[in-house]
Coordinates of C-alpha atoms in Angstrom, one line a residue:
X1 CA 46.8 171.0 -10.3
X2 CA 45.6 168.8 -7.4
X3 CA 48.2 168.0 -4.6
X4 CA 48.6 164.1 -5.7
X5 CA 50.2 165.9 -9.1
X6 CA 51.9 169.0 -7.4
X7 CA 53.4 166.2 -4.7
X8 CA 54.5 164.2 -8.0
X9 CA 52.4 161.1 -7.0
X10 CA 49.3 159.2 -8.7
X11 CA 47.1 159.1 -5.7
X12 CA 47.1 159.7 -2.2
X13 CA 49.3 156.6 -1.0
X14 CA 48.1 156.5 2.8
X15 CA 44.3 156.4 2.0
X16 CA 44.2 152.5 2.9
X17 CA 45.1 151.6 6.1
X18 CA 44.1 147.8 6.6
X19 CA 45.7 144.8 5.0
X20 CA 42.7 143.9 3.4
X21 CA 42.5 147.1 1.2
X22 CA 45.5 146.4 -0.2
X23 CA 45.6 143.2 -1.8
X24 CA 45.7 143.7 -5.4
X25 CA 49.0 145.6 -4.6
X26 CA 50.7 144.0 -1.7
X27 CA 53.3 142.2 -3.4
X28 CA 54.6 146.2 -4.9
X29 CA 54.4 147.4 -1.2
X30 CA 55.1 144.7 1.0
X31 CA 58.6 145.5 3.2
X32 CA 60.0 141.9 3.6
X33 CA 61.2 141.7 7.4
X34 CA 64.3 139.5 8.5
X35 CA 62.3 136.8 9.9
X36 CA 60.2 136.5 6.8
X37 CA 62.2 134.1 4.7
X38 CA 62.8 131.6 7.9
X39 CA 59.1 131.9 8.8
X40 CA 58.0 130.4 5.2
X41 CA 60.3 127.8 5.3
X42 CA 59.0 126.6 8.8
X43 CA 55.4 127.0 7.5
X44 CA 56.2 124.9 4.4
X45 CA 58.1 122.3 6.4
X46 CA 55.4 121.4 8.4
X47 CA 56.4 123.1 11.5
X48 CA 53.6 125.5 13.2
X49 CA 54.3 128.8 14.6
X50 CA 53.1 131.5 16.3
X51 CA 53.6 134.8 14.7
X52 CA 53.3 137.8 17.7
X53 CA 53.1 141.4 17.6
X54 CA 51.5 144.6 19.0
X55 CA 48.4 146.0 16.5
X56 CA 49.3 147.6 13.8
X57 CA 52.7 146.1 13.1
X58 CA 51.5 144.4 10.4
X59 CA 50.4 140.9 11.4
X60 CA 48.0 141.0 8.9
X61 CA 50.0 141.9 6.5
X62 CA 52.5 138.8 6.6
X63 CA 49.5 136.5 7.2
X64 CA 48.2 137.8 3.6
X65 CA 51.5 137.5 1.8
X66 CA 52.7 134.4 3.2
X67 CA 48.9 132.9 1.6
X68 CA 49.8 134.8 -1.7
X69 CA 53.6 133.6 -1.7
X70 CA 52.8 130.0 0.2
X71 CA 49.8 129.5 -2.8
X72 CA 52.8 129.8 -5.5
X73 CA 54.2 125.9 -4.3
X74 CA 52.5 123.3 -6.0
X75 CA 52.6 120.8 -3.4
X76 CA 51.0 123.7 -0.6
X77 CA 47.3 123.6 0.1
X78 CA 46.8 126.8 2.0
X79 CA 43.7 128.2 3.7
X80 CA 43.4 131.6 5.6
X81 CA 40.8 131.7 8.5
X82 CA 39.5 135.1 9.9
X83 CA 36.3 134.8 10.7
X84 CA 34.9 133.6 13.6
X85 CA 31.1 134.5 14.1
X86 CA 30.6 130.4 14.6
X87 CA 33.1 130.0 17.1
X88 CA 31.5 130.1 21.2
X89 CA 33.7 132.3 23.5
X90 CA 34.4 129.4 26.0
X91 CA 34.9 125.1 25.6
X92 CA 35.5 125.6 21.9
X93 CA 38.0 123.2 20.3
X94 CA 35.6 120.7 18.7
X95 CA 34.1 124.4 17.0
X96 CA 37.5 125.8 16.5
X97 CA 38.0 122.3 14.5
X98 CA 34.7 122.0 12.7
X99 CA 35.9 125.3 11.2
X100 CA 38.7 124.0 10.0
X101 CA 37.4 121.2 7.9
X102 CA 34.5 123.5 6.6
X103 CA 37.5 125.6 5.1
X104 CA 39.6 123.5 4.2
X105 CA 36.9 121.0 2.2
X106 CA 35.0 123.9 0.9
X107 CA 38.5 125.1 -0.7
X108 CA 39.9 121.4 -2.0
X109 CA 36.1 120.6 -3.5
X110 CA 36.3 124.0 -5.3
X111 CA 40.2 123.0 -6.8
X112 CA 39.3 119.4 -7.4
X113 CA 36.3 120.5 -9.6
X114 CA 38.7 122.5 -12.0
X115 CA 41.2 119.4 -11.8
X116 CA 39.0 116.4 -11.9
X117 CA 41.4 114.2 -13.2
X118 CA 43.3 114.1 -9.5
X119 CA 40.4 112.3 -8.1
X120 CA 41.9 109.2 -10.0
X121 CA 44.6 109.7 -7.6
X122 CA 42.3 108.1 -5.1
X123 CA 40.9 104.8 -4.7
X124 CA 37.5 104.1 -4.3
X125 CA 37.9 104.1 0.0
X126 CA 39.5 107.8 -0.1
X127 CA 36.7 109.2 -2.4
X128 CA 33.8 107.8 -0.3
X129 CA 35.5 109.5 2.6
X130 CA 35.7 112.5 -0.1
X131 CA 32.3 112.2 -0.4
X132 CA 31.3 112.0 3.0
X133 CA 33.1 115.1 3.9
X134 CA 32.2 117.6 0.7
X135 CA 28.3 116.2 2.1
X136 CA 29.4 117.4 6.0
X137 CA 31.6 120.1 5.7
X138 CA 31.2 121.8 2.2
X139 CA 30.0 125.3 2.7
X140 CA 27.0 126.4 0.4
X141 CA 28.2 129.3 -1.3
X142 CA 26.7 132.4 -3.7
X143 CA 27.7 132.0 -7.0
X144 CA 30.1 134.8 -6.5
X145 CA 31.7 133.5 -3.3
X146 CA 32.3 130.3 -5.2
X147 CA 34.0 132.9 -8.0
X148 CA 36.0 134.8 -5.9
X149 CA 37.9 131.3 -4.3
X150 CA 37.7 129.9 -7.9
X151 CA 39.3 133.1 -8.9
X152 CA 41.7 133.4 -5.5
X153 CA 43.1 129.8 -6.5
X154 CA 43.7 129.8 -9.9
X155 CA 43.5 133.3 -11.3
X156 CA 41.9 132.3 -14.3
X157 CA 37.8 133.3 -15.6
X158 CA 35.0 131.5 -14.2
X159 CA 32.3 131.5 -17.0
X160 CA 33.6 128.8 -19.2
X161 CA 33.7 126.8 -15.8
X162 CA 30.2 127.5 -15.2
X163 CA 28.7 126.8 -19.2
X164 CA 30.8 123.6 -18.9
X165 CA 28.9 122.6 -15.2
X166 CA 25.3 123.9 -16.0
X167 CA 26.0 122.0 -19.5
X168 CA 26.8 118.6 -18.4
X169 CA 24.1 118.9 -15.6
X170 CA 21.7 120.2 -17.9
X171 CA 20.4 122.6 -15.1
X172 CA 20.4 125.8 -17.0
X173 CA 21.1 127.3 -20.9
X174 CA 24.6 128.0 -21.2
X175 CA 24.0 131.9 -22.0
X176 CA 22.4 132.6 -18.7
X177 CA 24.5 131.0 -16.5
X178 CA 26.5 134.1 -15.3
X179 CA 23.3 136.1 -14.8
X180 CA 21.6 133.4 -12.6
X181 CA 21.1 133.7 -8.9
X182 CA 22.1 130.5 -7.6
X183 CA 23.6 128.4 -4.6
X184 CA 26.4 126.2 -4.9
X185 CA 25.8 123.5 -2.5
X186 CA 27.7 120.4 -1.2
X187 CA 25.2 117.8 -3.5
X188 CA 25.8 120.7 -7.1
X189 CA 30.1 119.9 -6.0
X190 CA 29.8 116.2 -5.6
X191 CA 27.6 115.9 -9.1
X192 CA 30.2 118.1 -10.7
X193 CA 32.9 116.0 -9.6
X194 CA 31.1 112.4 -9.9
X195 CA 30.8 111.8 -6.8
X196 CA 27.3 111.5 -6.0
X197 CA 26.9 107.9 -7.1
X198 CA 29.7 107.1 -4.5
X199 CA 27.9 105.3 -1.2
X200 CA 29.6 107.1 1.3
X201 CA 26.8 106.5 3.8
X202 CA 28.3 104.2 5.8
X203 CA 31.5 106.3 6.5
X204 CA 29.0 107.7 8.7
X205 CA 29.8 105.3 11.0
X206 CA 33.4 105.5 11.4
X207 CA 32.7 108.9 13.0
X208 CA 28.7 109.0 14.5
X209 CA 27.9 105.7 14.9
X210 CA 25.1 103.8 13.6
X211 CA 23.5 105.1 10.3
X212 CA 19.9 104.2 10.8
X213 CA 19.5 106.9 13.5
X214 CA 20.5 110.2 11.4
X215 CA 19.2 111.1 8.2
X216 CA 22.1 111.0 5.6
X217 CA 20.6 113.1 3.2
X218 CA 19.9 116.0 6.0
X219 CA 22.9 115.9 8.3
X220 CA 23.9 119.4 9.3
X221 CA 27.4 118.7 11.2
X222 CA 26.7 121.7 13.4
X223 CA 23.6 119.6 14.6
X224 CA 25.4 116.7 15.2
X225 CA 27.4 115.6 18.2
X226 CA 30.9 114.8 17.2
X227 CA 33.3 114.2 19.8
X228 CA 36.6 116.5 19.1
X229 CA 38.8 112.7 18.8
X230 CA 36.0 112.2 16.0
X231 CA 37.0 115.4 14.3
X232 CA 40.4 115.0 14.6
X233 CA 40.1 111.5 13.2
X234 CA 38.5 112.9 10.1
X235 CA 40.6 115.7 9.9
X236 CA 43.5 113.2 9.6
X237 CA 42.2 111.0 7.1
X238 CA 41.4 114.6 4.9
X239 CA 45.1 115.0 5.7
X240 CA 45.7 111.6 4.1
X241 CA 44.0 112.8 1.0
X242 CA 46.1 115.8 0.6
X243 CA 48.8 113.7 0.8
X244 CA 47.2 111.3 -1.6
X245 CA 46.8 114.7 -4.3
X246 CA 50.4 115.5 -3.6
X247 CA 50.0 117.6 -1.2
X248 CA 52.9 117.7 0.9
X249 CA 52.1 120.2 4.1
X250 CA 48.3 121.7 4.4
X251 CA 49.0 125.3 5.8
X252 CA 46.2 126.6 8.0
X253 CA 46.7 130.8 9.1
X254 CA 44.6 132.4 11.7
X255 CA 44.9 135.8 11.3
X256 CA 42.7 138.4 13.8
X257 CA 41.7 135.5 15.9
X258 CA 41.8 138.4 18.6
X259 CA 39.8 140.9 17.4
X260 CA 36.7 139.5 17.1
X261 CA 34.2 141.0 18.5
X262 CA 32.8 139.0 20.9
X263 CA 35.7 139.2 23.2
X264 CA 35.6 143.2 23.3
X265 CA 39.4 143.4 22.9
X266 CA 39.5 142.5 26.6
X267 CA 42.9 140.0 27.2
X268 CA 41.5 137.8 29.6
X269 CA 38.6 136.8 27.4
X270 CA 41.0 136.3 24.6
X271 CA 43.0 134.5 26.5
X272 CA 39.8 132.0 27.5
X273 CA 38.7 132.1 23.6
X274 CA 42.3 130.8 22.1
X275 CA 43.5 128.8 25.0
X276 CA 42.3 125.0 24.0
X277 CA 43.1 125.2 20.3
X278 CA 46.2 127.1 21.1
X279 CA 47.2 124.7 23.7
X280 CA 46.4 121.4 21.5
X281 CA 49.9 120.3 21.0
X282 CA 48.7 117.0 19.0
X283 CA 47.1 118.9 16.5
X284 CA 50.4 121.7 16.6
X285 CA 52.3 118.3 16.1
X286 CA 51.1 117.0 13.1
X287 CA 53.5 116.7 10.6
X288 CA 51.2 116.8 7.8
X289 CA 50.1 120.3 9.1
X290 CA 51.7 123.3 9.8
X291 CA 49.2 126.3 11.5
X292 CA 49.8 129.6 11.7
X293 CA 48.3 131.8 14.5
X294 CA 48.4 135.6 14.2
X295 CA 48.8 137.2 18.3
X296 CA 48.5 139.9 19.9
X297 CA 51.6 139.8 22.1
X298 CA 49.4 140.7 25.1
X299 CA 48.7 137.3 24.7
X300 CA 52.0 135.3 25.0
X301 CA 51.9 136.3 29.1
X302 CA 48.2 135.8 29.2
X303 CA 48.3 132.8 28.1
X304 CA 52.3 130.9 28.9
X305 CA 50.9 129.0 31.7
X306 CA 48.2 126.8 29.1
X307 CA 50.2 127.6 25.7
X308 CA 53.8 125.8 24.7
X309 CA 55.7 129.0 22.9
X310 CA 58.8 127.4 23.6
X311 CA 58.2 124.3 22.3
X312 CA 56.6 125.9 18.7
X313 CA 58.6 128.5 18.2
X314 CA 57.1 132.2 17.7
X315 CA 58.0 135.1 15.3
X316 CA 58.1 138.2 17.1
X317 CA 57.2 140.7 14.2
X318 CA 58.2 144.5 16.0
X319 CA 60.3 146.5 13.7
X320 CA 62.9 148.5 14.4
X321 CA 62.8 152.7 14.1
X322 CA 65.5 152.1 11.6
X323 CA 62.6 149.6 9.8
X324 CA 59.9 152.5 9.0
X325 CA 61.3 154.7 6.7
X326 CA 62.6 151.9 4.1
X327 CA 59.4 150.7 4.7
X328 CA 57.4 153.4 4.1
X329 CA 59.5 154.7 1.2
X330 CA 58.2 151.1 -1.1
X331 CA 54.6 152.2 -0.5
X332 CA 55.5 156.3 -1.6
X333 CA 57.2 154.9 -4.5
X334 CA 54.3 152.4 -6.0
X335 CA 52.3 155.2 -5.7
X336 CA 54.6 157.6 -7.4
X337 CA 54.7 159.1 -10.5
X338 CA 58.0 157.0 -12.5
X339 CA 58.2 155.4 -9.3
X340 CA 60.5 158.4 -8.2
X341 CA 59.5 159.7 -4.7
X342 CA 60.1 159.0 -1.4
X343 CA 59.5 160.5 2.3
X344 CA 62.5 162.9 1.9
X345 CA 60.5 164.0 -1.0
X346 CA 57.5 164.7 0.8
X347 CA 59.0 165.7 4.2
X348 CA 62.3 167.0 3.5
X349 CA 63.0 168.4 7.1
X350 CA 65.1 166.0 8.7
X351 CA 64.0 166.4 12.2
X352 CA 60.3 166.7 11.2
X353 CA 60.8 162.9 9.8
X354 CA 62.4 161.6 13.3
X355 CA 59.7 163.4 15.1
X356 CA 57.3 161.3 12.7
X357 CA 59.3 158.0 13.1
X358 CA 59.1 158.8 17.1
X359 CA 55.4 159.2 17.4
X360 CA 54.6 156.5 15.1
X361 CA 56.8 154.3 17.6
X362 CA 57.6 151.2 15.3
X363 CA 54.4 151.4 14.3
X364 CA 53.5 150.4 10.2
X365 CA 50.2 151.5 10.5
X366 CA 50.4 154.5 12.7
X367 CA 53.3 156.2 10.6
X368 CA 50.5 155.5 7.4
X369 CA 47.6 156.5 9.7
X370 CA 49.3 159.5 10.7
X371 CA 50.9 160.7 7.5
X372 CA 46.9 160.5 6.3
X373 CA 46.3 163.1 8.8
X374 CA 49.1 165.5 7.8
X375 CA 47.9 164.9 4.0
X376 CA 44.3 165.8 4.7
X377 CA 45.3 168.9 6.7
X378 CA 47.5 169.9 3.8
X379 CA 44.7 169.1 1.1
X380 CA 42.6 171.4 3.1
X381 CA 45.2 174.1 3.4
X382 CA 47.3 174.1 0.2
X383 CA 47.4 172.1 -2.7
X384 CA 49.5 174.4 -4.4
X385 CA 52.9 172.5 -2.6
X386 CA 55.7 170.5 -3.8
X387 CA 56.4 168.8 0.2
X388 CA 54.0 168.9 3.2
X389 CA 54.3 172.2 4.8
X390 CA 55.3 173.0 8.4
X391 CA 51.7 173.8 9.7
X392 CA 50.2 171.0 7.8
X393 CA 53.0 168.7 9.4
X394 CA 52.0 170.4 13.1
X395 CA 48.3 170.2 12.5
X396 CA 48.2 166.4 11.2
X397 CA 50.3 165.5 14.0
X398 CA 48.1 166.7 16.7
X399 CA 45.3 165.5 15.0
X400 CA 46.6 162.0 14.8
X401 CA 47.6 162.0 18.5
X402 CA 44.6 163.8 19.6
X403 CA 42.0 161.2 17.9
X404 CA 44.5 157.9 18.4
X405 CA 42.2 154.7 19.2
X406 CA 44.3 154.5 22.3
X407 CA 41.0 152.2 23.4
X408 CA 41.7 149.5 21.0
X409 CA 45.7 149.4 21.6
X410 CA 45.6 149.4 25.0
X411 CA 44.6 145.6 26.6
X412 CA 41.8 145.6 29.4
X413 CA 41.7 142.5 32.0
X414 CA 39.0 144.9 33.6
X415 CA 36.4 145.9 30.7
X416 CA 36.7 149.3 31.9
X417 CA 39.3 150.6 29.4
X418 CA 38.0 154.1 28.4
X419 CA 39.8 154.8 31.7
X420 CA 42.6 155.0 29.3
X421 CA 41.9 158.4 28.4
X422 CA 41.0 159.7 31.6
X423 CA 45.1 158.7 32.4
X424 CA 46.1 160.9 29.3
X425 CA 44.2 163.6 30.2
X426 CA 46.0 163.6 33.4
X427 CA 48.9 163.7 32.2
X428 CA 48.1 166.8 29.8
X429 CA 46.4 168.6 32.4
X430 CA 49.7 168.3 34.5
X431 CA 51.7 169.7 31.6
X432 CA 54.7 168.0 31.8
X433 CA 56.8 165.2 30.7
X434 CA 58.3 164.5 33.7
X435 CA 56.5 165.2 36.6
X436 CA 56.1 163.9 40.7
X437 CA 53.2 162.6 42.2
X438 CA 53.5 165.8 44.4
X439 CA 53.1 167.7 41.1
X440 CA 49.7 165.4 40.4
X441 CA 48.7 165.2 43.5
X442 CA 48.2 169.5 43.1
X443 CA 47.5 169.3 40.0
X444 CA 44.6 167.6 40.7
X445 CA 43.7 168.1 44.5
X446 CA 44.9 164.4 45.7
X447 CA 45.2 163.0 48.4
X448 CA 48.5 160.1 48.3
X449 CA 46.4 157.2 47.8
X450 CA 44.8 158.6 45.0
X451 CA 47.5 159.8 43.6
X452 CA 49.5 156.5 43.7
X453 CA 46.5 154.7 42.2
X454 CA 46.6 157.4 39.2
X455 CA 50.7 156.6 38.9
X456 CA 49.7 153.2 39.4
X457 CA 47.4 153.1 36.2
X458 CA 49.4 155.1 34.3
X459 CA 52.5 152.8 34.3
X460 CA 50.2 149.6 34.0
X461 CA 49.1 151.6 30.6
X462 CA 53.0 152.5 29.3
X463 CA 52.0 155.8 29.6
X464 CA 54.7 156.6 31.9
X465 CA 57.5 155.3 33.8
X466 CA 59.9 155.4 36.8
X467 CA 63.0 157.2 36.5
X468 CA 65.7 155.0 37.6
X469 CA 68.0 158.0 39.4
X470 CA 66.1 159.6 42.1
X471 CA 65.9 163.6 42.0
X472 CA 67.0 165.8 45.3
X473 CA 65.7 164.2 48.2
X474 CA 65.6 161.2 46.4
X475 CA 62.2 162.4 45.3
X476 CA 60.8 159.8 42.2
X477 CA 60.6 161.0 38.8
X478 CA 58.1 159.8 36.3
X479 CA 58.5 160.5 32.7
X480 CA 55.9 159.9 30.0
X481 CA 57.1 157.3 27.6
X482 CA 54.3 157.6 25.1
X483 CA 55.6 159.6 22.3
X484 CA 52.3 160.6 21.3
X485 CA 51.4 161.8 25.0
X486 CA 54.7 163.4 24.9
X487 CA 53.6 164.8 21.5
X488 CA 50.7 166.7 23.3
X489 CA 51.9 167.5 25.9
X490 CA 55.3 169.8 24.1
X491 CA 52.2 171.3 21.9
X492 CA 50.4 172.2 25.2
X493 CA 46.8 170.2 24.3
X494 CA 45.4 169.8 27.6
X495 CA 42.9 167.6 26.3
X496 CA 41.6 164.7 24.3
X497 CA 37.7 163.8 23.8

């Protein structure tokens, strides 16, 4: 028998470790925090909020199932935005806003064009400005991005949508239509939804000016300079529409705004990168639109001399120790044979699941990274188990704390933050969880200067911290506060690459 059956489950529930992977199941896993239930109700009401939290503690994970639970309202146009390869690293806004409408039109052309009889919602003023902005901001798509939204929005089959298009364009025979490599473009969306007989042309000029000088048929609105008052102007009067289509509150979440790459996970340029559209509190104020920004609560001090927390309101998403093993238990269970198991199933030493608790330190995704490791090191060892076994336990535990992306956790205002390691290694080479610079400082040949910088470093990091009673002769005492540094050191690794 392999170990999934000997364990009693169906498959290896800690294989995934990202929000992302998890999607077609996160409603059966999904731990519902306190805040959850007042955080949708904000959203829904119109009223934007920031939604902090250290990585791994499952920002992601709310973003994603407040768009799956949010989509379920009928009067709740909701767009998630994640990407931001087109956004420049400083002066920003008027990108951070073009963005916006790209998402949001792309999105309302794709739902009008299965419900076309909204557009007689609109008069013939709101679908010119339709029009105008499926011809500026509609995003040409493959024909399986186009399914996957279709799909995403109304989880129904695309094909009969596609033979009834290609029909009454009389582009293509009906029987290839799934089979053919095509672009859906802003000018295919407006014929589908009878638009393109609509002059919208001299909208044009509500926002750019005079018409004669820009090609209407060729405008690329990454091309064209639009002041950010212009944007917004448009944006509004999109707003109007949704309101126009019964669309009470238009829901925009920002989910790993600070992780893209760009910024190399340094604070400061993160800081620079969010600060004008986080700081725009006419757009915050809108109360036709409610946004959601996902943080890293690095951020909230980086950034409380630009950005109004107080006046928004945040949602500070830590859990509790007491959090991770209910929490954990869902995901065991889904992925359980008759739904039956839990971590006392799989771990049935009390004090080996505190010690795993500890070192994942209200951590979601560490306790899933690191029972990952202790189930490889037991699939390697022996399968033949009913419950993880003590060395596999061990093993998978220095494993995880040996090969943690401390790098990635850690925030840098210096770029240099590989120094990070250098710190822990330190402190295993010293042996200790409580130790005195004097101790260092021999440890490794010091002088006190260097030694205080080391200390210095090492409590900027949370590695360690000050004792708060003195020892004899009022000596200072530093003790490591990491658990998985702590971890280590008890299990006498000296070392991490």
């Amino acid at each position: 028998m392999t170990l999934d059956e000997n364990l009693g489950l169906r498959k290896n529930p800690f294989s995934k470790r990202s929000s992302e992977q998890e999607l077609d199941f996160l409603e059966n896993i999904f731990f519902e925090p306190n805040y959850y239930k007042t955080l949708t109700s904000d959203l829904s009401g119109g009223d934007s909020r920031f939604i902090i939290g250290q990585r791994g503690h499952g920002k992601s994970s709310i973003i994603n199932k407040l768009v799956e639970d949010l989509e379920k309202e009928p009067n709740l146009f909701v767009i998630k935005i994640d990407r931001f390869d087109t956004i420049p690293t400083k002066r920003n806004e008027t990108a951070f806003l073009k963005l916006i409408l790209k998402t949001l039109v792309t999105k309302l052309a794709i739902y009008l064009d299965k419900n076309k009889d909204l557009i007689k919602k609109l008069d013939l003023s709101e679908k010119q400005k339709l029009a105008f902005f499926i011809r500026l901001f509609f995003r040409t798509l493959s024909n399986e991005e186009y399914k996957n939204i279709y799909d995403n929005i109304h989880k129904v089959k695309t094909r009969n949508l596609f033979v009834r298009i290609f029909n009454s364009l009389g582009l293509v025979p009906a029987n290839t239509v799934v089979s053919t490599a095509i672009s859906i473009t802003s000018n295919f969306i407006r014929q589908s939804l009878g638009l393109e007989m609509i002059d919208s042309a001299n909208v044009y000029k509500e926002y750019f000016g005079k018409i004669s000088e820009v090609n209407f048929q060729t405008i690329d609105i990454d091309k064209e300079d639009c002041s950010k008052d212009g944007l917004k102007q448009m944006l509004d009067q999109l707003l109007s529409i949704f309101t126009k289509l019964d669309f009470y509150t238009t829901i925009i979440l920002f989910d790993k705004i600070d992780e893209y790459q760009e910024l190399s996970q340094d604070v400061s340029k993160i800081g620079t990168f969010t600060s004008e559209i986080l700081s725009d509190t006419e757009l915050l104020l809108n109360d036709r639109l409610a946004i959601g920004f996902s943080l890293w609560s690095e951020l909230r001090s980086e950034l409380s001399g630009t950005v109004r927390f107080d006046k928004f309101g945040f949602i500070d998403v830590r859990w509790k120790s007491s959090d991770l093993e209910p929490l954990i238990n869902k995901r065991i269970r889904f992925f359980s044979v008759n739904n039956s198991k839990t971590l006392k199933d799989l771990v049935p030493n009390e004090i080996d699941r505190h010690e795993l608790i500890h070192i994942a330190n209200n951590s979601p995704r560490d306790l899933i990274s690191l029972l990952s490791d202790i189930y490889r090191e037991q699939s390697n060892n022996n399968q033949n188990v009913k419950c993880f076994d003590g060395n596999s336990i061990t093993n998978g535990l220095i494993s995880f704390c040996s090969n943690y992306d401390y790098d990635s956790i850690y925030p840098s205002k210096t770029g240099r933050n590989k120094e990070i390691k250098a710190m822990i290694n330190r402190i295993l080479g010293v042996r200790l969880i409580r130790f005195t610079v004097k101790q260092l400082a021999e440890t490794y040949n010091l002088n006190g200067p260097q030694s205080d910088g080391h200390i210095k470093l090492m409590i900027n990091y949370r590695l360690i911290r000050e004792e708060d009673i003195l020892g004899p002769n009022n000596i200072k005492y530093y003790e490591v506060i990491d658990p998985k540094v702590e971890y280590l050191v008890k299990r006498i690794v000296t070392k991490i690459e």
